[in-house]
Backbone as a chain_set.jsonl record, in Angstrom:
{"seq": "MIVRSPCIKICNMDHETGLCEGCYRTLEEIGRWTMYSEDERKSIRLKIEERKISLGKPSFKNS", "coords": {"N": [[0.852, -1.188, 0.0], [0.542, 2.164, -0.875], [1.737, 4.92, 0.868], [0.386, 7.968, 1.009], [1.282, 11.435, 0.645], [0.638, 13.726, 3.32], [0.142, 16.268, 2.653], [-1.855, 19.194, 2.269], [-1.783, 21.438, 0.833], [-1.582, 23.792, 2.297], [0.766, 25.56, 3.252], [2.27, 26.591, 5.703], [4.558, 27.328, 8.234], [4.452, 26.802, 11.651], [5.945, 28.674, 14.032], [6.154, 28.249, 16.755], [5.495, 25.485, 17.253], [7.007, 24.284, 15.282], [5.925, 22.896, 13.289], [4.25, 22.22, 10.139], [1.332, 24.095, 9.374], [-0.652, 22.962, 7.823], [-0.181, 20.213, 7.248], [1.033, 19.124, 9.438], [3.634, 18.182, 9.61], [7.227, 18.179, 10.235], [9.859, 20.345, 8.968], [11.944, 18.761, 8.131], [10.648, 16.222, 7.775], [8.953, 16.896, 5.705], [10.743, 17.646, 3.672], [12.17, 15.246, 3.247], [10.318, 13.362, 2.557], [9.874, 11.913, 0.096], [12.033, 10.241, 0.103], [11.697, 8.562, 2.217], [10.948, 5.214, 3.389], [8.07, 3.075, 2.868], [7.249, 2.074, 5.355], [8.39, 3.944, 7.029], [6.952, 6.228, 6.294], [4.414, 5.507, 7.082], [4.792, 5.453, 9.832], [5.27, 8.195, 10.284], [2.785, 9.243, 9.458], [1.225, 8.25, 11.593], [2.418, 9.627, 13.728], [1.653, 12.196, 13.019], [-1.102, 12.129, 13.467], [-1.096, 11.841, 16.233], [0.079, 14.25, 16.948], [-1.871, 16.081, 16.034], [-3.986, 15.423, 17.785], [-2.762, 16.034, 20.244], [-2.512, 18.775, 19.99], [-5.141, 19.518, 19.937], [-6.529, 19.551, 17.535], [-8.617, 18.694, 14.723], [-8.701, 15.253, 13.899], [-7.947, 12.755, 11.536], [-8.587, 10.214, 12.389], [-10.589, 10.762, 14.144], [-12.622, 11.702, 12.686]], "CA": [[0.016, 0.0, 0.0], [1.354, 3.371, -0.973], [1.346, 5.952, 1.84], [0.364, 9.27, 0.318], [1.721, 12.594, 1.418], [-0.461, 14.357, 3.986], [0.077, 17.707, 2.248], [-3.129, 19.702, 1.813], [-1.438, 22.712, 0.167], [-1.573, 24.91, 3.202], [2.111, 25.406, 3.651], [2.772, 27.659, 6.597], [5.236, 26.711, 9.348], [4.161, 27.42, 12.958], [7.24, 28.799, 14.675], [6.1, 27.706, 18.158], [5.534, 24.009, 17.258], [7.909, 23.73, 14.287], [5.153, 22.046, 12.345], [3.426, 22.846, 9.105], [-0.067, 24.263, 9.857], [-1.56, 22.203, 6.976], [-0.04, 18.742, 7.308], [1.612, 18.803, 10.783], [4.95, 17.61, 9.535], [8.348, 19.059, 10.403], [10.488, 20.652, 7.731], [12.752, 17.574, 7.761], [9.719, 15.235, 7.269], [8.471, 17.385, 4.405], [11.876, 17.565, 2.701], [12.62, 13.842, 3.04], [9.118, 12.499, 2.347], [10.03, 10.981, -1.059], [13.13, 9.334, 0.432], [11.345, 7.619, 3.253], [10.343, 3.946, 3.032], [6.627, 3.062, 3.193], [7.089, 1.912, 6.81], [8.689, 5.23, 7.684], [5.836, 7.099, 6.003], [3.286, 5.023, 7.956], [5.144, 5.898, 11.158], [5.054, 9.61, 10.28], [1.312, 9.495, 9.481], [0.754, 8.029, 12.955], [2.844, 10.753, 14.533], [0.839, 13.385, 12.664], [-2.412, 12.041, 14.114], [-0.827, 12.058, 17.611], [0.335, 15.692, 17.043], [-3.129, 16.757, 15.977], [-4.746, 15.222, 19.024], [-2.125, 16.76, 21.344], [-2.764, 20.173, 19.77], [-6.581, 19.785, 19.896], [-6.972, 19.729, 16.145], [-9.411, 17.515, 14.174], [-7.864, 14.17, 13.521], [-8.561, 11.818, 10.583], [-9.16, 9.066, 13.203], [-11.776, 11.169, 14.911], [-13.661, 12.216, 11.785]], "C": [[0.879, 1.255, 0.001], [0.823, 4.398, 0.067], [1.518, 7.25, 1.169], [0.848, 10.384, 1.284], [0.504, 13.236, 2.074], [-0.654, 15.808, 3.59], [-1.328, 18.064, 1.74], [-3.033, 21.09, 1.187], [-1.687, 23.964, 0.98], [-0.229, 24.848, 3.883], [2.624, 26.641, 4.432], [3.363, 26.964, 7.886], [4.843, 27.517, 10.622], [5.479, 27.441, 13.714], [7.236, 28.318, 16.095], [6.211, 26.194, 18.128], [6.6, 23.451, 16.29], [7.229, 22.81, 13.268], [4.456, 22.865, 11.282], [1.996, 22.918, 9.574], [-1.046, 23.421, 9.024], [-1.415, 20.695, 7.148], [0.59, 18.25, 8.611], [2.869, 18.004, 10.688], [6.037, 18.668, 9.823], [8.962, 19.316, 9.002], [11.29, 19.452, 7.219], [11.814, 16.499, 7.161], [9.215, 15.614, 5.929], [9.574, 17.194, 3.328], [12.287, 16.152, 2.318], [11.524, 12.907, 2.632], [9.379, 11.471, 1.194], [11.214, 9.995, -0.832], [12.785, 8.28, 1.49], [10.761, 6.31, 2.677], [8.831, 3.979, 3.37], [6.422, 2.881, 4.72], [7.381, 3.204, 7.534], [7.522, 6.264, 7.455], [4.611, 6.788, 6.894], [3.563, 5.565, 9.365], [4.881, 7.46, 11.254], [3.591, 9.948, 10.293], [0.742, 9.261, 10.87], [1.157, 9.166, 13.897], [2.024, 11.99, 14.295], [-0.499, 13.303, 13.399], [-2.211, 12.306, 15.63], [-0.589, 13.586, 17.84], [-0.963, 16.431, 17.012], [-3.963, 16.648, 17.243], [-4.165, 16.036, 20.164], [-2.365, 18.284, 21.202], [-4.255, 20.507, 19.729], [-7.11, 20.046, 18.518], [-7.738, 18.482, 15.66], [-8.419, 16.536, 13.63], [-8.634, 13.267, 12.534], [-9.209, 10.636, 11.355], [-10.424, 9.443, 13.897], [-12.908, 11.65, 14.021], [-14.46, 11.096, 11.133]], "O": [[1.823, 1.38, 0.781], [-0.372, 4.689, 0.121], [2.625, 7.632, 0.789], [0.816, 10.265, 2.509], [-0.561, 13.293, 1.459], [-1.517, 16.498, 4.133], [-1.911, 17.36, 0.915], [-4.023, 21.805, 1.03], [-1.963, 25.039, 0.446], [-0.061, 24.206, 4.919], [3.278, 27.545, 3.911], [2.707, 26.128, 8.507], [4.903, 28.746, 10.638], [6.063, 26.397, 14.008], [8.308, 27.992, 16.605], [6.971, 25.643, 18.924], [7.045, 22.312, 16.437], [7.868, 22.073, 12.516], [4.116, 24.031, 11.483], [1.471, 21.944, 10.113], [-2.169, 23.185, 9.471], [-2.414, 19.977, 7.188], [0.659, 17.042, 8.837], [3.167, 17.216, 11.586], [5.81, 19.87, 9.681], [8.651, 18.638, 8.023], [11.306, 19.169, 6.021], [12.153, 15.918, 6.13], [9.053, 14.749, 5.067], [9.336, 16.656, 2.246], [12.703, 15.904, 1.187], [11.793, 11.732, 2.379], [9.11, 10.282, 1.361], [11.33, 9.008, -1.558], [13.468, 7.267, 1.64], [10.156, 6.315, 1.606], [8.393, 4.863, 4.107], [5.512, 3.479, 5.294], [6.726, 3.539, 8.52], [7.191, 7.049, 8.343], [3.904, 7.676, 7.369], [2.654, 6.08, 10.015], [4.317, 7.925, 12.244], [3.166, 10.83, 11.038], [-0.143, 10.002, 11.296], [0.375, 9.61, 14.738], [1.727, 12.747, 15.219], [-0.981, 14.316, 13.906], [-3.07, 12.933, 16.251], [-1.037, 14.124, 18.853], [-1.189, 17.315, 17.838], [-4.559, 17.618, 17.711], [-4.891, 16.646, 20.949], [-2.412, 18.993, 22.207], [-4.612, 21.665, 19.509], [-8.113, 20.748, 18.386], [-7.515, 17.371, 16.142], [-7.433, 16.903, 12.991], [-9.836, 13.052, 12.695], [-10.271, 10.147, 10.971], [-11.25, 8.588, 14.215], [-14.0, 11.965, 14.493], [-15.37, 11.362, 10.348]]}, "num_chains": 1, "name": "protein.A"}
């Protein structure tokens, strides 16, 4: 299964969290996305959901 990029074309970095306000990835995760293995991408997608929950944002798992 191909793990797609979580990018939603809202590319603004939050200086407090260090995360993109659209996809909740770090700059490193964004820049290296195409180099990650599918397992690494899955891991990042799980981290994104955890980040959303911890920040009180809507989560894919909760919708």
